[in-house]
């Protein structure tokens, strides 16, 4: 029992005793226990919700935003609001604020300190328990969730499956799936409006379908058919589990306030969807692994791996048992599809805004000049796709401005020091990529603007300090799929912008409703007027 709980229990017992003694009430044992428990709970709540965070926390003097009213007691600060703190609260890279129910949050805002936290100090940190349970229910106990020695072991044995040779071989797969998507979209537009060849399209849906198909082929060597047959179980049940709406928000908040396992079991809409999605995907994965283990083909001469997909490469080392392979597969599917789809959706959102029409046009010009038309059937390789500097710059800038994973959280499990501050056990440390990526202190006055040119001037850091671009995390747990994600993103953007003119149906897009989960997604999808362009 933590010492604060023990002290509170002792205080509660003393108060019960005092009450019994002073009022000369004779309490039965049951009533005395009930009274002690109630006093304990009350004292505990007063201590943890009010006294500790406001008056006694050893971190209370760190810089942070002023709390203007008690309404803030029920507020969850979103990464956009933290961006405001980063730029307006004078700080040396560490900001403290009180979130919902006065929970103390420490946001590390200096990239140098982030690198220290997620690198040399990472052994003092774990993922936050409740978020970890939510992620484990979807991704299994794979690389994203594993901690300590388990994580080191898994990472070491999965790294070869993400090496450059494997990713290089996947470029044609990314391109051919992008081709399938744009030709299906073109067919749909041609049949629904044959005259002006344009219609409103939900890019969130297409991005989700294509990224599921890509992870199917590239990750598992399997065709999921989410593009051609969207009614399949994997597409409907699994993708529905990630859909942001008011039910998923309620699920997330309830999980944080109570316990995610309990909320996962409840007969509420989002829990039901999650269970169905996870069951569908687990069934498929078990069948896939059993089949792969049954028919192991011989390695062909000159090839590094028997299969050119990631999970088969991971299986070949023999480092993982069946149950762990199931978990790694769930991780690969979830971590590799939702994030990539979100990146494409944000990309189309930015490129379609009238104020950025010149960027859309310039990108189209480069794509059409250097890449073969999708209808030519020519295979696009790494060398071809990596030859386009503006595509590279646009893709990085999209990931900077709208980082698909908006923040990372850790909890300190053994006291540690960063930037001269000692953080006791139990401190919650956050890295708001959404804020650091757009901090004016790091990126200059135009930090909030979508300006791909900054990456043409500085290909590595975009003009910011080293590690200022944090969309893929940093340190020992940085994104293992970074090379995969960037290549996929470029292939999809190139084809979409090369093939279509895209703009909001009614001028500039109105205010967005963003759902802040593991990823930051647009609620209700991204509906854009899309016109087929000839001449590529
Ligand atoms: C634009 C797309 C993507 C973004 C923005 C992204 C972002 C991230 C971030 C920020 C982390 C660090 C999480 C943490 O420190 O807690 C991470 C980890 C991870 N990502 Fe990605 N990711 C993307 C695509 C992918 C893809 C395509 C794959 C797989 C094919 C993938 C697999 C993983 C895995 C397995 C981890 C866990 C690494 C570890 O803990 O060692 N990601 N990703």
mmCIF file of N, CA and C in Angstrom, residues 17-78:
data_model
loop_
_atom_site.group_PDB
_atom_site.id
_atom_site.type_symbol
_atom_site.label_atom_id
_atom_site.label_comp_id
_atom_site.label_asym_id
_atom_site.label_seq_id
_atom_site.Cartn_x
_atom_site.Cartn_y
_atom_site.Cartn_z
ATOM 1 N N UNK A 17 -12.453 6.515 15.609
ATOM 2 C CA UNK A 17 -12.316 6.290 17.049
ATOM 3 C C UNK A 17 -12.768 7.538 17.805
ATOM 4 N N UNK A 18 -12.292 8.713 17.336
ATOM 5 C CA UNK A 18 -12.649 9.972 17.999
ATOM 6 C C UNK A 18 -14.165 10.179 18.010
ATOM 7 N N UNK A 19 -14.782 9.869 16.833
ATOM 8 C CA UNK A 19 -16.229 10.041 16.715
ATOM 9 C C UNK A 19 -16.938 9.142 17.733
ATOM 10 N N UNK A 20 -16.520 7.874 17.790
ATOM 11 C CA UNK A 20 -17.172 6.902 18.681
ATOM 12 C C UNK A 20 -16.989 7.350 20.135
ATOM 13 N N UNK A 21 -15.758 7.794 20.413
ATOM 14 C CA UNK A 21 -15.432 8.166 21.782
ATOM 15 C C UNK A 21 -16.200 9.412 22.200
ATOM 16 N N UNK A 22 -16.170 10.463 21.314
ATOM 17 C CA UNK A 22 -16.770 11.738 21.705
ATOM 18 C C UNK A 22 -18.300 11.670 21.708
ATOM 19 N N UNK A 23 -18.887 10.902 20.802
ATOM 20 C CA UNK A 23 -20.358 10.878 20.771
ATOM 21 C C UNK A 23 -20.903 9.752 21.643
ATOM 22 N N UNK A 24 -20.008 9.008 22.255
ATOM 23 C CA UNK A 24 -20.348 7.847 23.090
ATOM 24 C C UNK A 24 -21.257 6.877 22.353
ATOM 25 N N UNK A 25 -21.138 6.898 20.992
ATOM 26 C CA UNK A 25 -21.932 5.956 20.198
ATOM 27 C C UNK A 25 -21.287 4.583 20.281
ATOM 28 N N UNK A 26 -22.087 3.551 20.393
ATOM 29 C CA UNK A 26 -21.478 2.213 20.362
ATOM 30 C C UNK A 26 -21.744 1.622 18.983
ATOM 31 N N UNK A 27 -20.663 1.486 18.209
ATOM 32 C CA UNK A 27 -20.803 1.016 16.828
ATOM 33 C C UNK A 27 -20.527 -0.475 16.747
ATOM 34 N N UNK A 28 -21.325 -1.169 15.932
ATOM 35 C CA UNK A 28 -20.990 -2.580 15.681
ATOM 36 C C UNK A 28 -19.711 -2.595 14.819
ATOM 37 N N UNK A 29 -19.040 -3.771 14.758
ATOM 38 C CA UNK A 29 -17.793 -3.861 13.981
ATOM 39 C C UNK A 29 -18.053 -3.478 12.539
ATOM 40 N N UNK A 30 -19.203 -3.991 11.992
ATOM 41 C CA UNK A 30 -19.507 -3.710 10.581
ATOM 42 C C UNK A 30 -19.643 -2.211 10.357
ATOM 43 N N UNK A 31 -20.400 -1.558 11.240
ATOM 44 C CA UNK A 31 -20.589 -0.113 11.057
ATOM 45 C C UNK A 31 -19.287 0.645 11.227
ATOM 46 N N UNK A 32 -18.470 0.184 12.166
ATOM 47 C CA UNK A 32 -17.183 0.869 12.384
ATOM 48 C C UNK A 32 -16.307 0.751 11.132
ATOM 49 N N UNK A 33 -16.325 -0.474 10.534
ATOM 50 C CA UNK A 33 -15.510 -0.665 9.303
ATOM 51 C C UNK A 33 -16.048 0.225 8.183
ATOM 52 N N UNK A 34 -17.402 0.221 8.050
ATOM 53 C CA UNK A 34 -18.005 1.042 6.985
ATOM 54 C C UNK A 34 -17.675 2.517 7.174
ATOM 55 N N UNK A 35 -17.767 2.977 8.436
ATOM 56 C CA UNK A 35 -17.486 4.387 8.717
ATOM 57 C C UNK A 35 -16.010 4.695 8.414
ATOM 58 N N UNK A 36 -15.115 3.785 8.830
ATOM 59 C CA UNK A 36 -13.683 4.005 8.569
ATOM 60 C C UNK A 36 -13.435 4.095 7.069
ATOM 61 N N UNK A 37 -14.075 3.155 6.323
ATOM 62 C CA UNK A 37 -13.865 3.142 4.859
ATOM 63 C C UNK A 37 -14.358 4.437 4.237
ATOM 64 N N UNK A 38 -15.534 4.907 4.696
ATOM 65 C CA UNK A 38 -16.092 6.130 4.102
ATOM 66 C C UNK A 38 -15.183 7.311 4.414
ATOM 67 N N UNK A 39 -14.711 7.387 5.661
ATOM 68 C CA UNK A 39 -13.827 8.512 6.014
ATOM 69 C C UNK A 39 -12.535 8.410 5.206
ATOM 70 N N UNK A 40 -12.033 7.167 5.082
ATOM 71 C CA UNK A 40 -10.805 6.939 4.294
ATOM 72 C C UNK A 40 -10.979 7.475 2.877
ATOM 73 N N UNK A 41 -12.111 7.087 2.266
ATOM 74 C CA UNK A 41 -12.349 7.480 0.886
ATOM 75 C C UNK A 41 -12.423 9.002 0.758
ATOM 76 N N UNK A 42 -13.156 9.618 1.688
ATOM 77 C CA UNK A 42 -13.319 11.065 1.649
ATOM 78 C C UNK A 42 -11.967 11.770 1.796
ATOM 79 N N UNK A 43 -11.187 11.313 2.799
ATOM 80 C CA UNK A 43 -9.882 11.950 3.017
ATOM 81 C C UNK A 43 -8.968 11.738 1.820
ATOM 82 N N UNK A 44 -9.038 10.511 1.293
ATOM 83 C CA UNK A 44 -8.180 10.175 0.163
ATOM 84 C C UNK A 44 -8.502 11.081 -1.042
ATOM 85 N N UNK A 45 -9.825 11.278 -1.266
ATOM 86 C CA UNK A 45 -10.233 12.121 -2.400
ATOM 87 C C UNK A 45 -9.799 13.568 -2.185
ATOM 88 N N UNK A 46 -9.978 14.065 -0.944
ATOM 89 C CA UNK A 46 -9.572 15.455 -0.673
ATOM 90 C C UNK A 46 -8.062 15.598 -0.906
ATOM 91 N N UNK A 47 -7.311 14.597 -0.450
ATOM 92 C CA UNK A 47 -5.854 14.643 -0.605
ATOM 93 C C UNK A 47 -5.439 14.590 -2.078
ATOM 94 N N UNK A 48 -5.957 13.568 -2.793
ATOM 95 C CA UNK A 48 -5.414 13.362 -4.146
ATOM 96 C C UNK A 48 -6.021 14.308 -5.188
ATOM 97 N N UNK A 49 -7.271 14.766 -4.952
ATOM 98 C CA UNK A 49 -7.882 15.643 -5.960
ATOM 99 C C UNK A 49 -7.590 17.116 -5.696
ATOM 100 N N UNK A 50 -7.247 17.438 -4.472
ATOM 101 C CA UNK A 50 -7.110 18.856 -4.159
ATOM 102 C C UNK A 50 -5.791 19.189 -3.449
ATOM 103 N N UNK A 51 -5.595 18.632 -2.232
ATOM 104 C CA UNK A 51 -4.442 19.060 -1.433
ATOM 105 C C UNK A 51 -3.106 18.752 -2.113
ATOM 106 N N UNK A 52 -2.944 17.495 -2.578
ATOM 107 C CA UNK A 52 -1.641 17.137 -3.145
ATOM 108 C C UNK A 52 -1.316 17.947 -4.396
ATOM 109 N N UNK A 53 -2.210 17.906 -5.424
ATOM 110 C CA UNK A 53 -1.834 18.635 -6.644
ATOM 111 C C UNK A 53 -1.669 20.141 -6.434
ATOM 112 N N UNK A 54 -2.532 20.740 -5.578
ATOM 113 C CA UNK A 54 -2.481 22.206 -5.481
ATOM 114 C C UNK A 54 -1.430 22.689 -4.469
ATOM 115 N N UNK A 55 -1.292 21.997 -3.317
ATOM 116 C CA UNK A 55 -0.424 22.531 -2.256
ATOM 117 C C UNK A 55 0.817 21.707 -1.938
ATOM 118 N N UNK A 56 0.815 20.416 -2.221
ATOM 119 C CA UNK A 56 1.925 19.604 -1.711
ATOM 120 C C UNK A 56 2.803 18.939 -2.764
ATOM 121 N N UNK A 57 2.401 18.944 -4.007
ATOM 122 C CA UNK A 57 3.228 18.252 -5.000
ATOM 123 C C UNK A 57 4.622 18.874 -5.044
ATOM 124 N N UNK A 58 5.683 18.041 -5.049
ATOM 125 C CA UNK A 58 7.032 18.602 -5.135
ATOM 126 C C UNK A 58 7.271 19.314 -6.478
ATOM 127 N N UNK A 59 6.347 19.118 -7.444
ATOM 128 C CA UNK A 59 6.551 19.732 -8.767
ATOM 129 C C UNK A 59 5.690 20.978 -8.953
ATOM 130 N N UNK A 60 5.019 21.407 -7.847
ATOM 131 C CA UNK A 60 4.006 22.472 -8.013
ATOM 132 C C UNK A 60 4.581 23.811 -8.459
ATOM 133 N N UNK A 61 5.895 24.001 -8.271
ATOM 134 C CA UNK A 61 6.454 25.311 -8.658
ATOM 135 C C UNK A 61 6.992 25.351 -10.088
ATOM 136 N N UNK A 62 6.842 24.271 -10.827
ATOM 137 C CA UNK A 62 7.288 24.296 -12.229
ATOM 138 C C UNK A 62 6.386 25.253 -13.019
ATOM 139 N N UNK A 63 6.920 25.878 -14.087
ATOM 140 C CA UNK A 63 6.073 26.812 -14.844
ATOM 141 C C UNK A 63 4.880 26.112 -15.485
ATOM 142 N N UNK A 64 3.778 26.836 -15.546
ATOM 143 C CA UNK A 64 2.583 26.250 -16.160
ATOM 144 C C UNK A 64 1.530 27.317 -16.350
ATOM 145 N N UNK A 65 0.440 26.993 -17.049
ATOM 146 C CA UNK A 65 -0.613 27.984 -17.295
ATOM 147 C C UNK A 65 -1.384 28.271 -16.011
ATOM 148 N N UNK A 66 -1.898 29.510 -15.906
ATOM 149 C CA UNK A 66 -2.711 29.841 -14.730
ATOM 150 C C UNK A 66 -4.050 29.135 -14.844
ATOM 151 N N UNK A 67 -4.566 28.683 -13.711
ATOM 152 C CA UNK A 67 -5.907 28.071 -13.725
ATOM 153 C C UNK A 67 -6.910 29.162 -13.398
ATOM 154 N N UNK A 68 -7.819 29.372 -14.381
ATOM 155 C CA UNK A 68 -8.677 30.549 -14.214
ATOM 156 C C UNK A 68 -9.932 30.263 -13.395
ATOM 157 N N UNK A 69 -10.468 29.043 -13.486
ATOM 158 C CA UNK A 69 -11.691 28.798 -12.734
ATOM 159 C C UNK A 69 -11.799 27.313 -12.409
ATOM 160 N N UNK A 70 -12.786 27.014 -11.572
ATOM 161 C CA UNK A 70 -12.975 25.607 -11.186
ATOM 162 C C UNK A 70 -13.508 24.739 -12.312
ATOM 163 N N UNK A 71 -13.942 25.401 -13.401
ATOM 164 C CA UNK A 71 -14.412 24.615 -14.554
ATOM 165 C C UNK A 71 -13.271 23.735 -15.066
ATOM 166 N N UNK A 72 -12.031 24.193 -14.827
ATOM 167 C CA UNK A 72 -10.865 23.444 -15.317
ATOM 168 C C UNK A 72 -10.713 22.090 -14.652
ATOM 169 N N UNK A 73 -11.406 21.926 -13.519
ATOM 170 C CA UNK A 73 -11.332 20.651 -12.797
ATOM 171 C C UNK A 73 -11.840 19.491 -13.676
ATOM 172 N N UNK A 74 -12.756 19.812 -14.590
ATOM 173 C CA UNK A 74 -13.320 18.752 -15.435
ATOM 174 C C UNK A 74 -12.797 18.811 -16.868
ATOM 175 N N UNK A 75 -11.744 19.562 -17.070
ATOM 176 C CA UNK A 75 -11.279 19.771 -18.440
ATOM 177 C C UNK A 75 -10.137 18.818 -18.803
ATOM 178 N N UNK A 76 -10.213 18.266 -20.016
ATOM 179 C CA UNK A 76 -9.068 17.520 -20.539
ATOM 180 C C UNK A 76 -8.418 18.436 -21.572
ATOM 181 N N UNK A 77 -7.175 18.826 -21.329
ATOM 182 C CA UNK A 77 -6.497 19.711 -22.283
ATOM 183 C C UNK A 77 -6.110 18.921 -23.528
ATOM 184 N N UNK A 78 -6.424 19.475 -24.699
ATOM 185 C CA UNK A 78 -6.029 18.768 -25.912
ATOM 186 C C UNK A 78 -4.699 19.334 -26.420
#
